[in-house]
Short mmCIF file of the C-alpha atoms (twelve columns), coordinates in Angstrom:
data_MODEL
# 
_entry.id   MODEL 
# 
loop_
_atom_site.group_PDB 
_atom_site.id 
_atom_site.type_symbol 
_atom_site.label_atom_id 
_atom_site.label_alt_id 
_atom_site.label_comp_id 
_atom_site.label_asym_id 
_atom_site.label_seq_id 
_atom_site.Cartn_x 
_atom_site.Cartn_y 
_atom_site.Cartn_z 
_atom_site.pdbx_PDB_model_num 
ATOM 1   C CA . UNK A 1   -159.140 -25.050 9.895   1 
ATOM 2   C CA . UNK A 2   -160.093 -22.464 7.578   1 
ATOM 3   C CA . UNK A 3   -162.356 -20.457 10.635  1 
ATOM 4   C CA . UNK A 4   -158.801 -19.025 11.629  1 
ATOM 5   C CA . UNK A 5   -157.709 -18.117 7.988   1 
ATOM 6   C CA . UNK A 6   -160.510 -16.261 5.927   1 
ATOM 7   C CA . UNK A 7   -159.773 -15.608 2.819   1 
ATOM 8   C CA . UNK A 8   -160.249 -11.350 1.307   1 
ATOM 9   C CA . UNK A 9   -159.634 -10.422 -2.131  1 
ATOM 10  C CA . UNK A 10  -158.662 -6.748  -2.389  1 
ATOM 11  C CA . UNK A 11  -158.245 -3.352  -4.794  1 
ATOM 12  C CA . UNK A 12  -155.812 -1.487  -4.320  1 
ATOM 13  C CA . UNK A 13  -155.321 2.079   -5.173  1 
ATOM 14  C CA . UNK A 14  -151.569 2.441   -5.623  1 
ATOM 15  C CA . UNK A 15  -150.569 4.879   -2.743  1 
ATOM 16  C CA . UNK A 16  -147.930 6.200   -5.495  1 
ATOM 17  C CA . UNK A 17  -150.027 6.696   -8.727  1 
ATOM 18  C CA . UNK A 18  -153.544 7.175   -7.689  1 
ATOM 19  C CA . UNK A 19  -154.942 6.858   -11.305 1 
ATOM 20  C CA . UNK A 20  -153.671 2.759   -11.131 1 
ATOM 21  C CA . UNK A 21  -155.893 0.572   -9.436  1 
ATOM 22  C CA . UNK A 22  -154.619 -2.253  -8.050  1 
ATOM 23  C CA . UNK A 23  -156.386 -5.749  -7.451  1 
ATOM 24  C CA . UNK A 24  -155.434 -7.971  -4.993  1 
ATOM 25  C CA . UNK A 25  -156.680 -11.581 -4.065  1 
ATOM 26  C CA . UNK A 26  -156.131 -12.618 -0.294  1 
ATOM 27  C CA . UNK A 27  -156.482 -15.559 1.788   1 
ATOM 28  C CA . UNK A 28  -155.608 -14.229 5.110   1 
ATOM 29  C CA . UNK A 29  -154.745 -15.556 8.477   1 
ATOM 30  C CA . UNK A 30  -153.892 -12.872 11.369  1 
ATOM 31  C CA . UNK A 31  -150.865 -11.352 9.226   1 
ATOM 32  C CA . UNK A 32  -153.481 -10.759 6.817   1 
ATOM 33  C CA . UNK A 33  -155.827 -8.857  8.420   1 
ATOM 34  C CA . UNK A 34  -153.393 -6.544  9.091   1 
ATOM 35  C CA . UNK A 35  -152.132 -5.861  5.746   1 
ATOM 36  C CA . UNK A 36  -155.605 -5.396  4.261   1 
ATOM 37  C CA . UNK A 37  -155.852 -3.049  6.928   1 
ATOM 38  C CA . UNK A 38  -153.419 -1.077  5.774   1 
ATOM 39  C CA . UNK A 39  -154.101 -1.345  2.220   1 
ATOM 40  C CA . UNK A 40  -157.405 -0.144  3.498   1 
ATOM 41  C CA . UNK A 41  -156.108 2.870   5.403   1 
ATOM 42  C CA . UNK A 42  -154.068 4.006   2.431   1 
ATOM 43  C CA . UNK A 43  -157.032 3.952   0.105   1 
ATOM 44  C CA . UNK A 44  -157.564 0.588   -0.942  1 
ATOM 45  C CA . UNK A 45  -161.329 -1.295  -1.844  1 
ATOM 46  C CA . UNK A 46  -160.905 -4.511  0.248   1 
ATOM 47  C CA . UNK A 47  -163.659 -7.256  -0.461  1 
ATOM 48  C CA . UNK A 48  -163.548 -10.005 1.698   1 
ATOM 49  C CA . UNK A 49  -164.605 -13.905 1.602   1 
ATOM 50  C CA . UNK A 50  -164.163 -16.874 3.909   1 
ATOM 51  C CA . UNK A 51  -165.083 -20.083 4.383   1 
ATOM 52  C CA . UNK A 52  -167.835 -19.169 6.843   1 
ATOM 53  C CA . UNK A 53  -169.643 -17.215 3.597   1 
ATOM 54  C CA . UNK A 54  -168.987 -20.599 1.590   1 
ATOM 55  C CA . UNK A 55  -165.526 -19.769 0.137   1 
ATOM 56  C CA . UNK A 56  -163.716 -22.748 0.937   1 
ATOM 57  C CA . UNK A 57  -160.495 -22.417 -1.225  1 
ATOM 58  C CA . UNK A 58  -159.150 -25.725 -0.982  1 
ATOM 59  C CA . UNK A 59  -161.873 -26.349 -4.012  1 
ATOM 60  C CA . UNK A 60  -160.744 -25.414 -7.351  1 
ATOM 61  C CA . UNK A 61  -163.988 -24.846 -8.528  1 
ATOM 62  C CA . UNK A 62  -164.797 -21.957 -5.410  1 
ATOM 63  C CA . UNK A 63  -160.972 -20.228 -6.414  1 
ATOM 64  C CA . UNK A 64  -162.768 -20.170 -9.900  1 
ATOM 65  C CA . UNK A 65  -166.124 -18.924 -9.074  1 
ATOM 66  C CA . UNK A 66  -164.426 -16.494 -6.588  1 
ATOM 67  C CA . UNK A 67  -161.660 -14.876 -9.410  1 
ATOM 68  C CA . UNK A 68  -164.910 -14.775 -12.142 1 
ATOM 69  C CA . UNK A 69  -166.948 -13.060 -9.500  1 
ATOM 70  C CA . UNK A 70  -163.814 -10.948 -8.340  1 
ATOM 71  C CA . UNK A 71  -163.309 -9.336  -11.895 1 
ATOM 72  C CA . UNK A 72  -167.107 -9.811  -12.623 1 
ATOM 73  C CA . UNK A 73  -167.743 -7.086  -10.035 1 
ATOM 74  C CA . UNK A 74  -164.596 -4.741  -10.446 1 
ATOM 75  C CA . UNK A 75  -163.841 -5.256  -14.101 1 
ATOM 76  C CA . UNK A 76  -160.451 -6.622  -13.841 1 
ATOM 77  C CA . UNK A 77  -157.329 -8.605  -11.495 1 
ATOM 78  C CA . UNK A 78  -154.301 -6.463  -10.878 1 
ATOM 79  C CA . UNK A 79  -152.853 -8.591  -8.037  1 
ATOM 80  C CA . UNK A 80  -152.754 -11.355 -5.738  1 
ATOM 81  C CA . UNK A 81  -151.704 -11.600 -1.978  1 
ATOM 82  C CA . UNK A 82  -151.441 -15.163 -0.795  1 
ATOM 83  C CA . UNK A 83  -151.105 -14.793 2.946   1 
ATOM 84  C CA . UNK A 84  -152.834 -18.159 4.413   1 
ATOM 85  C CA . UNK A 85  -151.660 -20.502 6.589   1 
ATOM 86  C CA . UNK A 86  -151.853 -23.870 9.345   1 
ATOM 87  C CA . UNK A 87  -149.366 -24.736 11.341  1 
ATOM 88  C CA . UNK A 88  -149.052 -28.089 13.329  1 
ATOM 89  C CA . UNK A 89  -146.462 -28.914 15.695  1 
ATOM 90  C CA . UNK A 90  -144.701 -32.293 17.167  1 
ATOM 91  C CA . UNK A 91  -141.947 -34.879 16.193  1 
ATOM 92  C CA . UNK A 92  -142.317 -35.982 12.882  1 
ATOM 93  C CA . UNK A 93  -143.014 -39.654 13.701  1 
ATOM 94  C CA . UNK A 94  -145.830 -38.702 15.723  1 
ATOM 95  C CA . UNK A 95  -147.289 -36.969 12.562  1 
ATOM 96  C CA . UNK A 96  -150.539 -37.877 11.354  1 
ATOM 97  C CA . UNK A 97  -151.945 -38.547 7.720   1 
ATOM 98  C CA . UNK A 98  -155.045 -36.128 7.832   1 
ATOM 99  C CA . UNK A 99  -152.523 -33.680 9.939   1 
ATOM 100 C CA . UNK A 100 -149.868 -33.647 7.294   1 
ATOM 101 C CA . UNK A 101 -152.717 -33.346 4.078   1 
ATOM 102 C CA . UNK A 102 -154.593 -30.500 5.465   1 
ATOM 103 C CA . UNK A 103 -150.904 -28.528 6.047   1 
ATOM 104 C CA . UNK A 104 -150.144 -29.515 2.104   1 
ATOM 105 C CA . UNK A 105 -154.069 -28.601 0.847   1 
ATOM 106 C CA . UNK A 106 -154.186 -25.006 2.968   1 
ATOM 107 C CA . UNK A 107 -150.499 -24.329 2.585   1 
ATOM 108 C CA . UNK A 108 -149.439 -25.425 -0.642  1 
ATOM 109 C CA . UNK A 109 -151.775 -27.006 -2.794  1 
ATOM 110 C CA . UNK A 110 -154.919 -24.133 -2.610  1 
ATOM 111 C CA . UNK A 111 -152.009 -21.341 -3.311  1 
ATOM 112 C CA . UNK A 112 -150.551 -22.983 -5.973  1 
ATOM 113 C CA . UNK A 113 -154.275 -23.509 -7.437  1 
ATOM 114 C CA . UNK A 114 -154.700 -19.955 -6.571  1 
ATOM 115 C CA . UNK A 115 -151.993 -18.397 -8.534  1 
ATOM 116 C CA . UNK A 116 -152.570 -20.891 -11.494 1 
ATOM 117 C CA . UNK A 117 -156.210 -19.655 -12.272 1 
ATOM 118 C CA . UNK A 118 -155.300 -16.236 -11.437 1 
ATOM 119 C CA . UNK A 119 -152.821 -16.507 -14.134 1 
ATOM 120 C CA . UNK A 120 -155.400 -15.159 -17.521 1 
ATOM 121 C CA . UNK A 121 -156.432 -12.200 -15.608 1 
ATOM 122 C CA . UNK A 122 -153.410 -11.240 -14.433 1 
ATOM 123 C CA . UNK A 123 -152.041 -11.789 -17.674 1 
ATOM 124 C CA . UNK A 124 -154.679 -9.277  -19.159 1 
ATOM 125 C CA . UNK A 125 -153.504 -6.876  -17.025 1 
ATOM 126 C CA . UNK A 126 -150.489 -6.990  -18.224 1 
ATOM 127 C CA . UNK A 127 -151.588 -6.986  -21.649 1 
ATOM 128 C CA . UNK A 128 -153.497 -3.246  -21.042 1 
ATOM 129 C CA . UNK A 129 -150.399 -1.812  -19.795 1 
ATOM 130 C CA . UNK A 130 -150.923 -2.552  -16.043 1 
ATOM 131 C CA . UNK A 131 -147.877 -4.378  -13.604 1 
ATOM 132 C CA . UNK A 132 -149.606 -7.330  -12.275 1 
ATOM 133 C CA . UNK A 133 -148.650 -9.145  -9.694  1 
ATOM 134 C CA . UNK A 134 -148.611 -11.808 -6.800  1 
ATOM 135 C CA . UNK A 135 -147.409 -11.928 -2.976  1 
ATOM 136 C CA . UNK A 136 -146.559 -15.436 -1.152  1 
ATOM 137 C CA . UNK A 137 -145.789 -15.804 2.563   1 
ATOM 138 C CA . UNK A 138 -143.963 -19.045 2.735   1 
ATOM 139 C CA . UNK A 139 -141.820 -17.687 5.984   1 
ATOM 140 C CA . UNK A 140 -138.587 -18.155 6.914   1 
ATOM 141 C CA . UNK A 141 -138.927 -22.298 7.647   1 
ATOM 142 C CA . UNK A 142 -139.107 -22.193 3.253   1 
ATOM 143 C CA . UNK A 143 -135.400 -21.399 3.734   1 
ATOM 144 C CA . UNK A 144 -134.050 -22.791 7.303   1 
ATOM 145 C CA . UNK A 145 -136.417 -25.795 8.153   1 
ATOM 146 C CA . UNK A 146 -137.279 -26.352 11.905  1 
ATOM 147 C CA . UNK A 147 -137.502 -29.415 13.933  1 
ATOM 148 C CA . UNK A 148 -140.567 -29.960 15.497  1 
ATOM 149 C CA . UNK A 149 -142.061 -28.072 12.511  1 
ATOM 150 C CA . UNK A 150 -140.904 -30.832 9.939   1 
ATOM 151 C CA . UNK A 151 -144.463 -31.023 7.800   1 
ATOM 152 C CA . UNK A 152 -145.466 -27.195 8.217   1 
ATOM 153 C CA . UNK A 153 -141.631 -26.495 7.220   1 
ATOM 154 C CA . UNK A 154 -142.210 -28.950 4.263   1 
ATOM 155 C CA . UNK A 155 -145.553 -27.434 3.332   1 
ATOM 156 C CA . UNK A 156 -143.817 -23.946 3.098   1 
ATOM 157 C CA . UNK A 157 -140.605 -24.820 1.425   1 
ATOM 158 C CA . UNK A 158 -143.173 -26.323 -1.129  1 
ATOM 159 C CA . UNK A 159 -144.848 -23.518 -2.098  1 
ATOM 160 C CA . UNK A 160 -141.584 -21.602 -1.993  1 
ATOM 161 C CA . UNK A 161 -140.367 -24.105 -4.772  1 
ATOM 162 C CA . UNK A 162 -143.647 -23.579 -6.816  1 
ATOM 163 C CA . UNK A 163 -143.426 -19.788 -7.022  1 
ATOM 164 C CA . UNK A 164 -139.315 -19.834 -7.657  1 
ATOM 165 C CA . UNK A 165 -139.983 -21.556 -10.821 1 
ATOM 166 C CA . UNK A 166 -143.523 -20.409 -11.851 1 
ATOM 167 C CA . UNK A 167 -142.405 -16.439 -11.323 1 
ATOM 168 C CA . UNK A 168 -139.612 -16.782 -14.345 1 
ATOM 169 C CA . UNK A 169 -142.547 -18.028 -16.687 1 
ATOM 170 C CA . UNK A 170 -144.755 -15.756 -15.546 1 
ATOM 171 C CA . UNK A 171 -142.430 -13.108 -16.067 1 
ATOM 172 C CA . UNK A 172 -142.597 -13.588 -19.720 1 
ATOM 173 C CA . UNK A 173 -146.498 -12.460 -19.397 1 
ATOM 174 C CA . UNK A 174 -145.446 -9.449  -17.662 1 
ATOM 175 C CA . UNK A 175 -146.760 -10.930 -13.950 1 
ATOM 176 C CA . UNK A 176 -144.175 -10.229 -11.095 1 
ATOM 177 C CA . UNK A 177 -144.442 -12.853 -8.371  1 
ATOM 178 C CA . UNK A 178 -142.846 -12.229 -5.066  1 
ATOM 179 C CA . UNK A 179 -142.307 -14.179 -1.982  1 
ATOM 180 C CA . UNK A 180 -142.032 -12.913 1.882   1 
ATOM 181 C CA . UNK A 181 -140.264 -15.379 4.237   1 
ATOM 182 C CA . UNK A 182 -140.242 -12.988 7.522   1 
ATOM 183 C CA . UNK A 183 -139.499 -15.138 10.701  1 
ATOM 184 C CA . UNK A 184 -141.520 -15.328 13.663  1 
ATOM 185 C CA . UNK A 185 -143.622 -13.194 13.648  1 
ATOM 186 C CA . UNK A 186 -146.274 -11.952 16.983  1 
ATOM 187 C CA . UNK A 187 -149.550 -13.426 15.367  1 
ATOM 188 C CA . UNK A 188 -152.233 -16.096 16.656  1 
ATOM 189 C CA . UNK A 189 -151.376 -18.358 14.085  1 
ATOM 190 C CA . UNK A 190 -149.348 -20.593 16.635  1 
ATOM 191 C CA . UNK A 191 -152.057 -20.293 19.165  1 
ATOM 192 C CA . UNK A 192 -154.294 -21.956 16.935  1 
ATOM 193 C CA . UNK A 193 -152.813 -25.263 15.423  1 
ATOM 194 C CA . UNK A 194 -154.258 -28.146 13.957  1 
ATOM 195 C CA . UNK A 195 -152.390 -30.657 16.059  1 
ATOM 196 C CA . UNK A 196 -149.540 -30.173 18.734  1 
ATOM 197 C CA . UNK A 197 -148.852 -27.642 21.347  1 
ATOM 198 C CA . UNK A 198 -146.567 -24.608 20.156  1 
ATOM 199 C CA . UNK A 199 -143.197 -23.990 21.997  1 
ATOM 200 C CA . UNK A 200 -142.078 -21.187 24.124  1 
ATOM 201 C CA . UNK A 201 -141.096 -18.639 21.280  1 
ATOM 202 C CA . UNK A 202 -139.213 -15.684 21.476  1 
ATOM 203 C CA . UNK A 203 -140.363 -12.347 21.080  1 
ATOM 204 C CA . UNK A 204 -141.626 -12.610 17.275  1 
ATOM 205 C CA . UNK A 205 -141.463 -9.723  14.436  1 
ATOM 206 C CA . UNK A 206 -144.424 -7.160  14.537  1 
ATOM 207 C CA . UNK A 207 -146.839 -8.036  12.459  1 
ATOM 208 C CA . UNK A 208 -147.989 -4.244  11.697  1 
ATOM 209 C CA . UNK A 209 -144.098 -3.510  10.390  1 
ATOM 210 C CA . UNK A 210 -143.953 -6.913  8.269   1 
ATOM 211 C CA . UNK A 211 -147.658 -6.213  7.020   1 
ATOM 212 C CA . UNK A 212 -146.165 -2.694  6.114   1 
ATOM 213 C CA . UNK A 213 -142.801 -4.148  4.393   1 
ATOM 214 C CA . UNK A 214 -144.898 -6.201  2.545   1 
ATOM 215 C CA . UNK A 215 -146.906 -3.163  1.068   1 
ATOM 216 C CA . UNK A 216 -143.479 -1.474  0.843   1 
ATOM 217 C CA . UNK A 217 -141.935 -4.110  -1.524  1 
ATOM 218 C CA . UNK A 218 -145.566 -4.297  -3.397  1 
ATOM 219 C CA . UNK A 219 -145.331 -0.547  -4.640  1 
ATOM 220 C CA . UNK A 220 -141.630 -0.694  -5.091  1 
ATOM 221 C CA . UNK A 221 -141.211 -3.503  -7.693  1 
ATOM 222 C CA . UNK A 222 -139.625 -5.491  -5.405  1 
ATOM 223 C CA . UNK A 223 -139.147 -9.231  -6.499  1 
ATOM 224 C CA . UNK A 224 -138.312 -11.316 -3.159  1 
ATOM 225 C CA . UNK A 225 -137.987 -10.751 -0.058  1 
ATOM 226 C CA . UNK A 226 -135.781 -13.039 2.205   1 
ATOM 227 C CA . UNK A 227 -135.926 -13.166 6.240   1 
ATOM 228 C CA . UNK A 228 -133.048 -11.170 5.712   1 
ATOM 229 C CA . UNK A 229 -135.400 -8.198  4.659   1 
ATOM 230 C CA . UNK A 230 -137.176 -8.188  7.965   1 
ATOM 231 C CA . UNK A 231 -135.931 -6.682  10.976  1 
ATOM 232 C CA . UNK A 232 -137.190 -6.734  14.483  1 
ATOM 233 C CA . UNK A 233 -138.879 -3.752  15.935  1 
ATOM 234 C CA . UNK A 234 -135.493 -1.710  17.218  1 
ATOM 235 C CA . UNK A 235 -138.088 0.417   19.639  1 
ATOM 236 C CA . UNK A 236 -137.260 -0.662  23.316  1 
# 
């Protein structure tokens, strides 16, 4: 599963204050290309891993021996961008076991692992004056859950509830945690799922405009950003 979401850890120059440097963890699907694209296009040192170069992040031990290499290499962690994802589609009681743990260990469980060891070096960050931080994308099926999408909803919601809670104690350290829940959006992530056959969808968000909300809301301070917060593309 984790062929179709590599995972790229990231600096970032801040396209505001040039003198800041930004770093950014990612685990990426097709949404996440595109922002470290764009991070990339507006100055930023993108260093990418995936499970193909034997970063497979659903091992706490590789999320350890890829944040130690991370700031081993560039000196420090300024940020984190958790942008991964599965999706698997069908009635709930036709859902699987191994279907429903690999949604929880890609979706939910790595992230949350993620964002806990991340937690000392963003914290030192903080401590040397920087504004750490850390992106989710638990989409819009964290706040409106869809049928037919009952385990990939629950997956979501999950990691929504995990960063609700863990973003007022990390506050206290000085580490801003923010979550994205855009709808829909035009990716491949549906074309590829680990079990079921995705439904006829509407036309779904550009990905280039949520990728550059996203960066938007990054450099702004912003602390959450609802479905509410992304609009479709108003060009005909």
């Amino acid at each position: 599963m984790w062929d179709h979401c590599p995972s790229v850890k990231t600096e970032v120059r801040d396209t505001h204050q040039a003198s800041r440097l930004k770093s950014l963890r990612f685990r990426r699907h097709a949404l996440g290309s595109r922002i470290a694209a764009q991070l990339e296009s507006n100055g930023a040192i993108v260093a990418r891993s995936s499970k193909s170069a034997g970063h497979d992040l659903r091992a706490p031990s590789v999320i350890r021996d890829v944040l130690e290499g991370t700031t081993a290499q560039h000196g420090r962690l300024d940020g984190l961008v958790v942008a991964s994802g599965v999706v698997a589609f069908g009635a709930a009681s036709d859902l699987e076991p191994a279907t429903v743990d690999e949604l929880f260990a890609v979706n939910t469980t790595s992230p949350i692992h993620l964002i806990t060891q991340s937690q000392p070096y963003l914290a030192a960050s903080a401590r040397e004056g920087r504004e750490p931080f850390v992106v989710t994308l638990s989409g819009v099926v964290a706040e409106s859950p869809v049928a037919g999408l009952a385990a990939y909803s629950a997956s979501k919601a999950g990691l929504a509830a995990f960063v609700v809670a863990a973003a007022r104690e990390y506050r206290r350290a000085g580490i801003r945690i923010l979550d994205a829940r855009p709808g829909h959006t035009g990716t491949t992530l549906s074309d590829h799922p680990i079990a079921g056959s995705a439904p006829r969808f509407g036309a779904g968000l550009d990905p280039d405009l949520v990728a550059a909300r996203i960066i938007t809301a990054i450099v702004d301070g912003e602390k959450d950003l609802p479905s509410t917060a992304f609009q479709a593309d108003p060009s005909p």
